[in-house]
mmCIF file with all atom_site columns, C-alpha atoms in Angstrom:
data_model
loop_
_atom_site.group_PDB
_atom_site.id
_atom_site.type_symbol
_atom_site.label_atom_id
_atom_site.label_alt_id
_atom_site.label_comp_id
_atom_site.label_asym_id
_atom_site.label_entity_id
_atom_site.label_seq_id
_atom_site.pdbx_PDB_ins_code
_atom_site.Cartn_x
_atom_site.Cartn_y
_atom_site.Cartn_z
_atom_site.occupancy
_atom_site.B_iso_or_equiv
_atom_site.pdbx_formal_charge
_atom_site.auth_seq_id
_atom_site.auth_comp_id
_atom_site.auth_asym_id
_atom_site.auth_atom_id
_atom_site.pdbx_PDB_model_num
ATOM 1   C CA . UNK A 1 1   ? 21.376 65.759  38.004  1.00 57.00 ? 536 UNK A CA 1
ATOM 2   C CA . UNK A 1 2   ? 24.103 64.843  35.509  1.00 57.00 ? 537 UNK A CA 1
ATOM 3   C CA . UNK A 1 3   ? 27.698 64.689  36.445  1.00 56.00 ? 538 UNK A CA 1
ATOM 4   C CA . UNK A 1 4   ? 30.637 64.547  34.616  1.00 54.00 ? 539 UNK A CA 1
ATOM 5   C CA . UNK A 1 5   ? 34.303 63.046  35.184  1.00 55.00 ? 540 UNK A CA 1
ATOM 6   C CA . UNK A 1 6   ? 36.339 66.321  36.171  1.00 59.00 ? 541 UNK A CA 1
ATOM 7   C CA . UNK A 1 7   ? 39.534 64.635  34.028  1.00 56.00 ? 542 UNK A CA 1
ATOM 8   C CA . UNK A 1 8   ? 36.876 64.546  30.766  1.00 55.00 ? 543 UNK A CA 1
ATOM 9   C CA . UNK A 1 9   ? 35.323 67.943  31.227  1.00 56.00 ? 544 UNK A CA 1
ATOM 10  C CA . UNK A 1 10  ? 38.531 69.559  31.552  1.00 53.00 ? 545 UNK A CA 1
ATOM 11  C CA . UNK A 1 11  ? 40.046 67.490  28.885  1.00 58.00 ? 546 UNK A CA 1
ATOM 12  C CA . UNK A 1 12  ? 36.898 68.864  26.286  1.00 56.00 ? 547 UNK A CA 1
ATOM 13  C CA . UNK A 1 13  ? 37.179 72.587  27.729  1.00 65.00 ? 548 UNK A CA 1
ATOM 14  C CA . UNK A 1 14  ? 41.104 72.495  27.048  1.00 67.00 ? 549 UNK A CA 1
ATOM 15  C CA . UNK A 1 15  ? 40.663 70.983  23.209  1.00 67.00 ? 550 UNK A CA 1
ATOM 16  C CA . UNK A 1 16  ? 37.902 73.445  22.576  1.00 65.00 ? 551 UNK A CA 1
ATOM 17  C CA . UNK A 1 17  ? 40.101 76.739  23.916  1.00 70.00 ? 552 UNK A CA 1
ATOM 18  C CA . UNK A 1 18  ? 43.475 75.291  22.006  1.00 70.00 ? 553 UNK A CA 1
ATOM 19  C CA . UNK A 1 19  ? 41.227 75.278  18.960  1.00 67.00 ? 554 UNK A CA 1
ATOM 20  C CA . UNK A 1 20  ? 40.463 79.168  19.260  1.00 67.00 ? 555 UNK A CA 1
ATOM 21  C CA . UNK A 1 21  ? 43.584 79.697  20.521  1.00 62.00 ? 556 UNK A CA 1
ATOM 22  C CA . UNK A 1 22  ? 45.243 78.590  17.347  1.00 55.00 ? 557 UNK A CA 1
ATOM 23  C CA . UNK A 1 23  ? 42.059 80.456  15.325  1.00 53.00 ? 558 UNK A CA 1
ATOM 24  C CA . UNK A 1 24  ? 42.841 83.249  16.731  1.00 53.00 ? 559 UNK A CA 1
ATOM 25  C CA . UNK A 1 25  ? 46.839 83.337  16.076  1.00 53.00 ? 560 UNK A CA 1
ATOM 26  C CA . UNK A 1 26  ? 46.276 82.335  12.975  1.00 53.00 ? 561 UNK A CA 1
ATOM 27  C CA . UNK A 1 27  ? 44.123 85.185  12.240  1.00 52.00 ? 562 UNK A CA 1
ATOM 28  C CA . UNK A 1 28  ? 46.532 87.854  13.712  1.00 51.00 ? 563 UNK A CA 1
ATOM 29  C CA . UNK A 1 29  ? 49.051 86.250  11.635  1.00 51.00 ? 564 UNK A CA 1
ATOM 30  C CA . UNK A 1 30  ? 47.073 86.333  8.658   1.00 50.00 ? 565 UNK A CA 1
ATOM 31  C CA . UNK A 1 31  ? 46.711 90.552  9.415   1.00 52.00 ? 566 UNK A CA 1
ATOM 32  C CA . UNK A 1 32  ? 50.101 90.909  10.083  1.00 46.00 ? 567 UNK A CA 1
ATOM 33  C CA . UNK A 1 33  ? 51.056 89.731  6.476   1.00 44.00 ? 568 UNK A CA 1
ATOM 34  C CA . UNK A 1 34  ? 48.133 91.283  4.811   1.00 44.00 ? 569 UNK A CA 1
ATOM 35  C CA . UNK A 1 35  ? 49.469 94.708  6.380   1.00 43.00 ? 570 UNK A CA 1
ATOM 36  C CA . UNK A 1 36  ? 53.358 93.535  5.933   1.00 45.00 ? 571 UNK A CA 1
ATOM 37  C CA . UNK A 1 37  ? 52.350 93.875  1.909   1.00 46.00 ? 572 UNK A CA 1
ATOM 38  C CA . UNK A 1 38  ? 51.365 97.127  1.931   1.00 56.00 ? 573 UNK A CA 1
ATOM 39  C CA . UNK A 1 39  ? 53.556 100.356 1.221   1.00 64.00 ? 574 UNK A CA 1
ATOM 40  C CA . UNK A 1 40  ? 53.105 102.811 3.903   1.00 68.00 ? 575 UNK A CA 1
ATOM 41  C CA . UNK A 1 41  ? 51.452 105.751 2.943   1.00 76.00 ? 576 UNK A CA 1
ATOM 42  C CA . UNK A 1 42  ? 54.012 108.846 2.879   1.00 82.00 ? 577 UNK A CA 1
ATOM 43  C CA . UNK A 1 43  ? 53.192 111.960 4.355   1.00 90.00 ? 578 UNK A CA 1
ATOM 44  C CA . UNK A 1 44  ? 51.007 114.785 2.936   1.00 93.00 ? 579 UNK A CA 1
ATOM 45  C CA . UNK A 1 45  ? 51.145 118.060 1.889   1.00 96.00 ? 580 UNK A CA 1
ATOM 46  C CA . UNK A 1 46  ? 48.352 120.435 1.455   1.00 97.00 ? 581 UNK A CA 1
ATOM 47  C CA . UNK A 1 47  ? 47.494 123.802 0.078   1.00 97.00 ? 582 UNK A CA 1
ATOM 48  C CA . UNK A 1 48  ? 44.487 125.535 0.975   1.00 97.00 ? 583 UNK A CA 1
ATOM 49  C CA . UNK A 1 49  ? 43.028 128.625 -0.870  1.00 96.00 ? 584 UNK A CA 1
ATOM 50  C CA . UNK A 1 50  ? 40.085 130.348 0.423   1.00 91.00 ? 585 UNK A CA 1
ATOM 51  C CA . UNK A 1 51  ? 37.938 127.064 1.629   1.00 91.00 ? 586 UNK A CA 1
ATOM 52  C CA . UNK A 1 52  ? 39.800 125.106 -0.959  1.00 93.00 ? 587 UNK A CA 1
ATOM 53  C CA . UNK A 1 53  ? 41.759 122.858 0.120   1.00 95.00 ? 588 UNK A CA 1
ATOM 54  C CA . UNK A 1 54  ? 44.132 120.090 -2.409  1.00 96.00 ? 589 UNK A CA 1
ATOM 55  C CA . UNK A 1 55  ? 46.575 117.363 0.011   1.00 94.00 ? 590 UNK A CA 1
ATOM 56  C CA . UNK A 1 56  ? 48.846 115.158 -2.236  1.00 93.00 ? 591 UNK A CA 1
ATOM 57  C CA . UNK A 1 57  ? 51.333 112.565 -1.282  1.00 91.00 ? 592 UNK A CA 1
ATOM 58  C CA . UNK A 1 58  ? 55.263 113.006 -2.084  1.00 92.00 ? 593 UNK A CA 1
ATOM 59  C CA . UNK A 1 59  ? 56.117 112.959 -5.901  1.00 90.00 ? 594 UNK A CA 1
ATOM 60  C CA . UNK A 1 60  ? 59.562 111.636 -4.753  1.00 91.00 ? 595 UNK A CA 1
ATOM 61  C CA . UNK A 1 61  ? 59.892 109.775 -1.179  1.00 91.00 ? 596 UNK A CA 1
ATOM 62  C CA . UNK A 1 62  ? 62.341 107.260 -0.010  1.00 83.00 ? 597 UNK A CA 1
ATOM 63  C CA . UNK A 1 63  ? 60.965 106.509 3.190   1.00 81.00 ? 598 UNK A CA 1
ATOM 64  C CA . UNK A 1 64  ? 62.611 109.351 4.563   1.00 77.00 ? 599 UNK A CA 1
ATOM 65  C CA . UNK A 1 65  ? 66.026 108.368 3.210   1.00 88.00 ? 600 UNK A CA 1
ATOM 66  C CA . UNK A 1 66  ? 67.875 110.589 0.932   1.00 91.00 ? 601 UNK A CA 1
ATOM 67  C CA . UNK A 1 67  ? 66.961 111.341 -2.338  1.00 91.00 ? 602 UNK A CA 1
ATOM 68  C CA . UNK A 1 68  ? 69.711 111.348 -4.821  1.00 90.00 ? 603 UNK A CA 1
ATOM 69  C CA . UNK A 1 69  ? 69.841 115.062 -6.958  1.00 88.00 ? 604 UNK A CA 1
ATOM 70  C CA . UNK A 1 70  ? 68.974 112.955 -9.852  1.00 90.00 ? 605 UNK A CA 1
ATOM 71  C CA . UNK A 1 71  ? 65.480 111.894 -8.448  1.00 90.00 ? 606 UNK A CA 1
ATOM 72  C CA . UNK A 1 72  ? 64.577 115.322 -7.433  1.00 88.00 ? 607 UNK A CA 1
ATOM 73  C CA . UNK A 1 73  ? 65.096 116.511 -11.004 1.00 89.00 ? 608 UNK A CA 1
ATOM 74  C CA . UNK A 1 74  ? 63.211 113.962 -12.676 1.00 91.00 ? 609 UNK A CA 1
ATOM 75  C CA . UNK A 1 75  ? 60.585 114.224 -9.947  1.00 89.00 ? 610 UNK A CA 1
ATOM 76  C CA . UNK A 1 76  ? 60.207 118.240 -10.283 1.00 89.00 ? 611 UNK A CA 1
ATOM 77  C CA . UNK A 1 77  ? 59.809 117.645 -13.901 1.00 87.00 ? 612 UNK A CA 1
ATOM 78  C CA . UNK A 1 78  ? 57.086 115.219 -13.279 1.00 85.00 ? 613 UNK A CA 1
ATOM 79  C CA . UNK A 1 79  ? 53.789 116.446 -15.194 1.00 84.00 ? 614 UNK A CA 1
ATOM 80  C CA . UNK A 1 80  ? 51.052 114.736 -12.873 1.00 87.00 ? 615 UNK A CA 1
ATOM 81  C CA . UNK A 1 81  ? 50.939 116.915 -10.400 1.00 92.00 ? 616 UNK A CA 1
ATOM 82  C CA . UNK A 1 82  ? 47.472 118.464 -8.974  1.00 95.00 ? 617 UNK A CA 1
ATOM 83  C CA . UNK A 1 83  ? 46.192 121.320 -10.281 1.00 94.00 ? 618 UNK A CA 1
ATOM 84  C CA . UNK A 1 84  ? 44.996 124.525 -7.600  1.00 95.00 ? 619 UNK A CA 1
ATOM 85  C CA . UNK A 1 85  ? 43.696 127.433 -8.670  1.00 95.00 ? 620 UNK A CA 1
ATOM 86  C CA . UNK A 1 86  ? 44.660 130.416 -7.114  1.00 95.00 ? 621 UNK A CA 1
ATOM 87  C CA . UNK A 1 87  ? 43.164 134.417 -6.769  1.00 94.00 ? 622 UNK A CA 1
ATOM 88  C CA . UNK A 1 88  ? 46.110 136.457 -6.488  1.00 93.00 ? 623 UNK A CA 1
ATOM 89  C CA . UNK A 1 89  ? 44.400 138.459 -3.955  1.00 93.00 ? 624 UNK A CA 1
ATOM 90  C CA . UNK A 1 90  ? 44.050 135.381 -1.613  1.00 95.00 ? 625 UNK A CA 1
ATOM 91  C CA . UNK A 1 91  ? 46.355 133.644 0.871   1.00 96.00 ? 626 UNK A CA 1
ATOM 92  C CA . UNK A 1 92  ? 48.066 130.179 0.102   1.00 97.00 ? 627 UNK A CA 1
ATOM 93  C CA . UNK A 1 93  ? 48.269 128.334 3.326   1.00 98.00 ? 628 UNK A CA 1
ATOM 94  C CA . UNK A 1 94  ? 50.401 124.948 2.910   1.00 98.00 ? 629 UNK A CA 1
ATOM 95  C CA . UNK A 1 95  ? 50.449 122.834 5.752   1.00 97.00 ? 630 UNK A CA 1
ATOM 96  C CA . UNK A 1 96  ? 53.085 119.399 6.263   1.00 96.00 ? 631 UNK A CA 1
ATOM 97  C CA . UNK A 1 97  ? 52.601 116.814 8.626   1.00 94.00 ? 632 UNK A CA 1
ATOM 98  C CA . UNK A 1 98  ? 54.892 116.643 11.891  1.00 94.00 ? 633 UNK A CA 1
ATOM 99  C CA . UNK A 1 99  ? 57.241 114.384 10.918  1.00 91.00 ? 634 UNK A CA 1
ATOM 100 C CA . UNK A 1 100 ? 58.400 116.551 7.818   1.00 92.00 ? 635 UNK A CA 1
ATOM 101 C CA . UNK A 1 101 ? 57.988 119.701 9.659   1.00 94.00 ? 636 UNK A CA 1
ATOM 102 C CA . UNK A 1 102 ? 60.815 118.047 12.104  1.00 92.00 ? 637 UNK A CA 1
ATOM 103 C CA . UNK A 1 103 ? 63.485 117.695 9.419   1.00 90.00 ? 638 UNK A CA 1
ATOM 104 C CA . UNK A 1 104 ? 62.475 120.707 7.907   1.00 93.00 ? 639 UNK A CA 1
ATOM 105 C CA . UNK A 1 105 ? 61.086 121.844 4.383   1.00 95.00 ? 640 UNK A CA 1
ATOM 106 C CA . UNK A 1 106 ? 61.346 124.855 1.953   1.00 95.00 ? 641 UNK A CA 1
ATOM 107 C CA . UNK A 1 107 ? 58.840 126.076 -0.376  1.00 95.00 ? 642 UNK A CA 1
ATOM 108 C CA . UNK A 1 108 ? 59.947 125.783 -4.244  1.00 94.00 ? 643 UNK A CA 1
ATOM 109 C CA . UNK A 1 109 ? 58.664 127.981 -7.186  1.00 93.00 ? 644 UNK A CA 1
ATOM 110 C CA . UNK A 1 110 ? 59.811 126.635 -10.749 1.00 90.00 ? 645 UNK A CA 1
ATOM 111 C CA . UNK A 1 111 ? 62.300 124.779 -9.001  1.00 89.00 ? 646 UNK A CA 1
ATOM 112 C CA . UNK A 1 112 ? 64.029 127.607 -7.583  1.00 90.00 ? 647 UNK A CA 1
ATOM 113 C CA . UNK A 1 113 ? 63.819 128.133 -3.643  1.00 91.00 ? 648 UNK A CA 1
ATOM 114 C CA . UNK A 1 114 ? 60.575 130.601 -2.115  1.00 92.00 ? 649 UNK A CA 1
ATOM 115 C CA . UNK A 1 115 ? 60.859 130.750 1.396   1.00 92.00 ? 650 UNK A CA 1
ATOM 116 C CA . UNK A 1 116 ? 63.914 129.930 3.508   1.00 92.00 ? 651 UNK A CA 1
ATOM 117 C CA . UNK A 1 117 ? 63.645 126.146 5.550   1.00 92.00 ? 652 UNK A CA 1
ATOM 118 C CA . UNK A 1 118 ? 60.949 126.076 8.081   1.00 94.00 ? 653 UNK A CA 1
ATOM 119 C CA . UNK A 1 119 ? 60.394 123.487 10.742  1.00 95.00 ? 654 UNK A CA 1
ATOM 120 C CA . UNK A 1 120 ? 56.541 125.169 11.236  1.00 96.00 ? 655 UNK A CA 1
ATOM 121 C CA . UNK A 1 121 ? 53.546 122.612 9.991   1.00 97.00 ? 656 UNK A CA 1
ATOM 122 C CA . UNK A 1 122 ? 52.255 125.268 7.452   1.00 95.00 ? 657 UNK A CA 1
ATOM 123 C CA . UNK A 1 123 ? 53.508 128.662 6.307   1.00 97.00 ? 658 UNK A CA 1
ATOM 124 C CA . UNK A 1 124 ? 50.905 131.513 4.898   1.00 97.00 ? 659 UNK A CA 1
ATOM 125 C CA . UNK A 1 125 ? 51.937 133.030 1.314   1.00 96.00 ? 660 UNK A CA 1
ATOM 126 C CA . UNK A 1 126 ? 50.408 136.431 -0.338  1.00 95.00 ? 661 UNK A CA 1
ATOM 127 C CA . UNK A 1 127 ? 48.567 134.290 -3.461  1.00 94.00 ? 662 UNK A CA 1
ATOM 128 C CA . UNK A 1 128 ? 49.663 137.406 -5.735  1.00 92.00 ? 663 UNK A CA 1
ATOM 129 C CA . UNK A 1 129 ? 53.755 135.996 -5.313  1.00 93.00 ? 664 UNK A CA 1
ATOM 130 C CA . UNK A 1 130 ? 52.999 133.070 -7.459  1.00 94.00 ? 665 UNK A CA 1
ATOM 131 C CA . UNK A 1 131 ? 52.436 134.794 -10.461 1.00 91.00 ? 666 UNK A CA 1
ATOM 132 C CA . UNK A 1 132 ? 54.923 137.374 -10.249 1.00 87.00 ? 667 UNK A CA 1
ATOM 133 C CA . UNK A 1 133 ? 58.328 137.604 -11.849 1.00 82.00 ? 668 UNK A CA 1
ATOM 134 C CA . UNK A 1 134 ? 60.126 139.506 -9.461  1.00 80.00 ? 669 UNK A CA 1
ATOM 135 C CA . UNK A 1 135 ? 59.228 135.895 -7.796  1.00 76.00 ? 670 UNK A CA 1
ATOM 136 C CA . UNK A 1 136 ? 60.460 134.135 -10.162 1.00 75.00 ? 671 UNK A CA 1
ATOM 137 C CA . UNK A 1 137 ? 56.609 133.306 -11.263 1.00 75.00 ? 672 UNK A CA 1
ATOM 138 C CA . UNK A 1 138 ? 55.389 132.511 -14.214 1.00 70.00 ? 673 UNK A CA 1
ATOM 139 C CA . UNK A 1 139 ? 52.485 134.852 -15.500 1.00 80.00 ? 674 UNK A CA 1
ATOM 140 C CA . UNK A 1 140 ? 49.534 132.308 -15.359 1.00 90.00 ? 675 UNK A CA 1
ATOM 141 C CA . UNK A 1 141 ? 51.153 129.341 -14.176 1.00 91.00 ? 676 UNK A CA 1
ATOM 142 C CA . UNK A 1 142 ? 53.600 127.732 -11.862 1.00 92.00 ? 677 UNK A CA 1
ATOM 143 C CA . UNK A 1 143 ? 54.898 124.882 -10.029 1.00 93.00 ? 678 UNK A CA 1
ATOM 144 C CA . UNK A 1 144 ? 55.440 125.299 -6.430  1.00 95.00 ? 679 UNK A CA 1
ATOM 145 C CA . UNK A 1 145 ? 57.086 122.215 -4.469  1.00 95.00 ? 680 UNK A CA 1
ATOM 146 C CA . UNK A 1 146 ? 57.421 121.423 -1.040  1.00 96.00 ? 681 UNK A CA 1
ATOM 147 C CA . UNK A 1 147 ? 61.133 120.263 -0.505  1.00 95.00 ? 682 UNK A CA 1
ATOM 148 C CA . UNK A 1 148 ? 61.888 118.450 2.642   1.00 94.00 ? 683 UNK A CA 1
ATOM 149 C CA . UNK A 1 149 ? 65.409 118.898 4.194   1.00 89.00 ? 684 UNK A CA 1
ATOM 150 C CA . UNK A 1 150 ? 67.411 119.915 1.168   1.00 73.00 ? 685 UNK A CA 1
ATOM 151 C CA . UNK A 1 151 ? 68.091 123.912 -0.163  1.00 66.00 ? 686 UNK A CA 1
ATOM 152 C CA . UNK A 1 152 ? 68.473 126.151 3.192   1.00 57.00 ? 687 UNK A CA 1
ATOM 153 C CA . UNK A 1 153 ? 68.049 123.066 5.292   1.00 56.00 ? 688 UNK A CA 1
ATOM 154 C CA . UNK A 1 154 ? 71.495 121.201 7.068   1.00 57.00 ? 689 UNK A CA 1
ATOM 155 C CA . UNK A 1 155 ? 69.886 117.801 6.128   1.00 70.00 ? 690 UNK A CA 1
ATOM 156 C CA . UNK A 1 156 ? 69.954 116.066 3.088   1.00 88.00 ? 691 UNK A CA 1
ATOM 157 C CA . UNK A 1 157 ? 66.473 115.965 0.697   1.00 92.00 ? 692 UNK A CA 1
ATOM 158 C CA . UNK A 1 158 ? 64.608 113.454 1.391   1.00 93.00 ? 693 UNK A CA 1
ATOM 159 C CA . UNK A 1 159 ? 61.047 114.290 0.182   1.00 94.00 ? 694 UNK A CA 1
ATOM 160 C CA . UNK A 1 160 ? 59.422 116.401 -2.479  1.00 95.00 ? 695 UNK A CA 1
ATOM 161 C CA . UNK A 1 161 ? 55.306 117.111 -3.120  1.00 96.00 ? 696 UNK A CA 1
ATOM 162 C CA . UNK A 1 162 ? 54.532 119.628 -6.038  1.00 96.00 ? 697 UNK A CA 1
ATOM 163 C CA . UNK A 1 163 ? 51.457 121.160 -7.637  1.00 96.00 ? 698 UNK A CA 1
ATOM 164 C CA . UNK A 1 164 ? 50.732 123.031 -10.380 1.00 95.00 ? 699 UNK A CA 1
ATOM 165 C CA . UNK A 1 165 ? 49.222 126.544 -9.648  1.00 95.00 ? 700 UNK A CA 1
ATOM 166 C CA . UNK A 1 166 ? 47.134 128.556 -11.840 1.00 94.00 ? 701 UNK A CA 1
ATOM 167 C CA . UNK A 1 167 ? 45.723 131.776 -11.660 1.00 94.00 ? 702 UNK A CA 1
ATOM 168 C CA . UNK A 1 168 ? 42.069 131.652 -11.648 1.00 88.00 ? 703 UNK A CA 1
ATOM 169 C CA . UNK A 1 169 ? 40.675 133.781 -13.973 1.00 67.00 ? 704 UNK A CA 1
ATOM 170 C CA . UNK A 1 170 ? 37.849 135.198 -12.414 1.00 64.00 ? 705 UNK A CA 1
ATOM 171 C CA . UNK A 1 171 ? 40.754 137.852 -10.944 1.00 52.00 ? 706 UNK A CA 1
#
């Protein structure tokens, strides 16, 4: 039978957990500043049509700061924006995650307000109102945004999401 020195085996047990110890901060740390360099993802909105469904993250997002009026018209200018096609005879669900459900959002058409502020996660629209002009639609096309807080809302804008509908033409 071997024996060992208590004093040295505990001295070679304590150098040996130190060592992974340290490893192991070091790695945490490491993950920390990985993660520390990302942007965090803003939220999403989505429309669905039929079984279609297109989620996009906010054209215009200051991590849920205000939004000055001058980035919300650049932003509902902006040009790449995903395309949904819609049947006129289907309903447009569009659903918003909690958070911006919370502070409130209103459904844009052309830039002009749809729907009054709603603090529901997703609001169900007749597909046909997108394309009409009593509407404020534009015959084959439009651009309908999701504004958070803002128009009909008591807080300030602080996100925007758009798309660019079309009408399919198989209707």
């Amino acid at each position: 039978m071997t024996s060992l020195l208590r004093g040295g085996a505990a001295n070679v047990n304590s150098a040996a957990r130190r060592r992974r110890t340290v490893a192991a901060l070091g790695a945490v740390s490491a993950g920390l500043l990985v993660l520390s360099a990302c942007d965090k993802p803003t939220p999403l909105a989505t429309v669905t049509v039929g079984s279609d469904s297109v989620n996009t993250e906010a054209s215009c997002y200051n991590d849920g700061k205000e939004l000055k009026e001058s980035q919300l018209k650049s932003c509902l200018q902006d040009k790449d924006v995903k395309t949904v096609k819609v049947d006129p005879d289907e309903k447009v669900r569009f659903g918003v995650d909690p958070e911006v459900a919370e502070k409130g959002w209103t459904l844009l058409m052309n830039g002009q307000p749809l729907t009054e502020a709603s603090k529901k996660t997703y609001v169900v629209i007749p597909g046909s109102v997108f394309f009409n002009q009593q509407y404020g639609g534009g015959g084959k096309k439009s651009t309908v945004s999701i504004l958070e807080g803002g128009k009909g809302s008591t807080q300030k804008a602080t996100g925007l999401w758009s798309f660019k509908f079309e009408k399919d033409s198989d209707s």
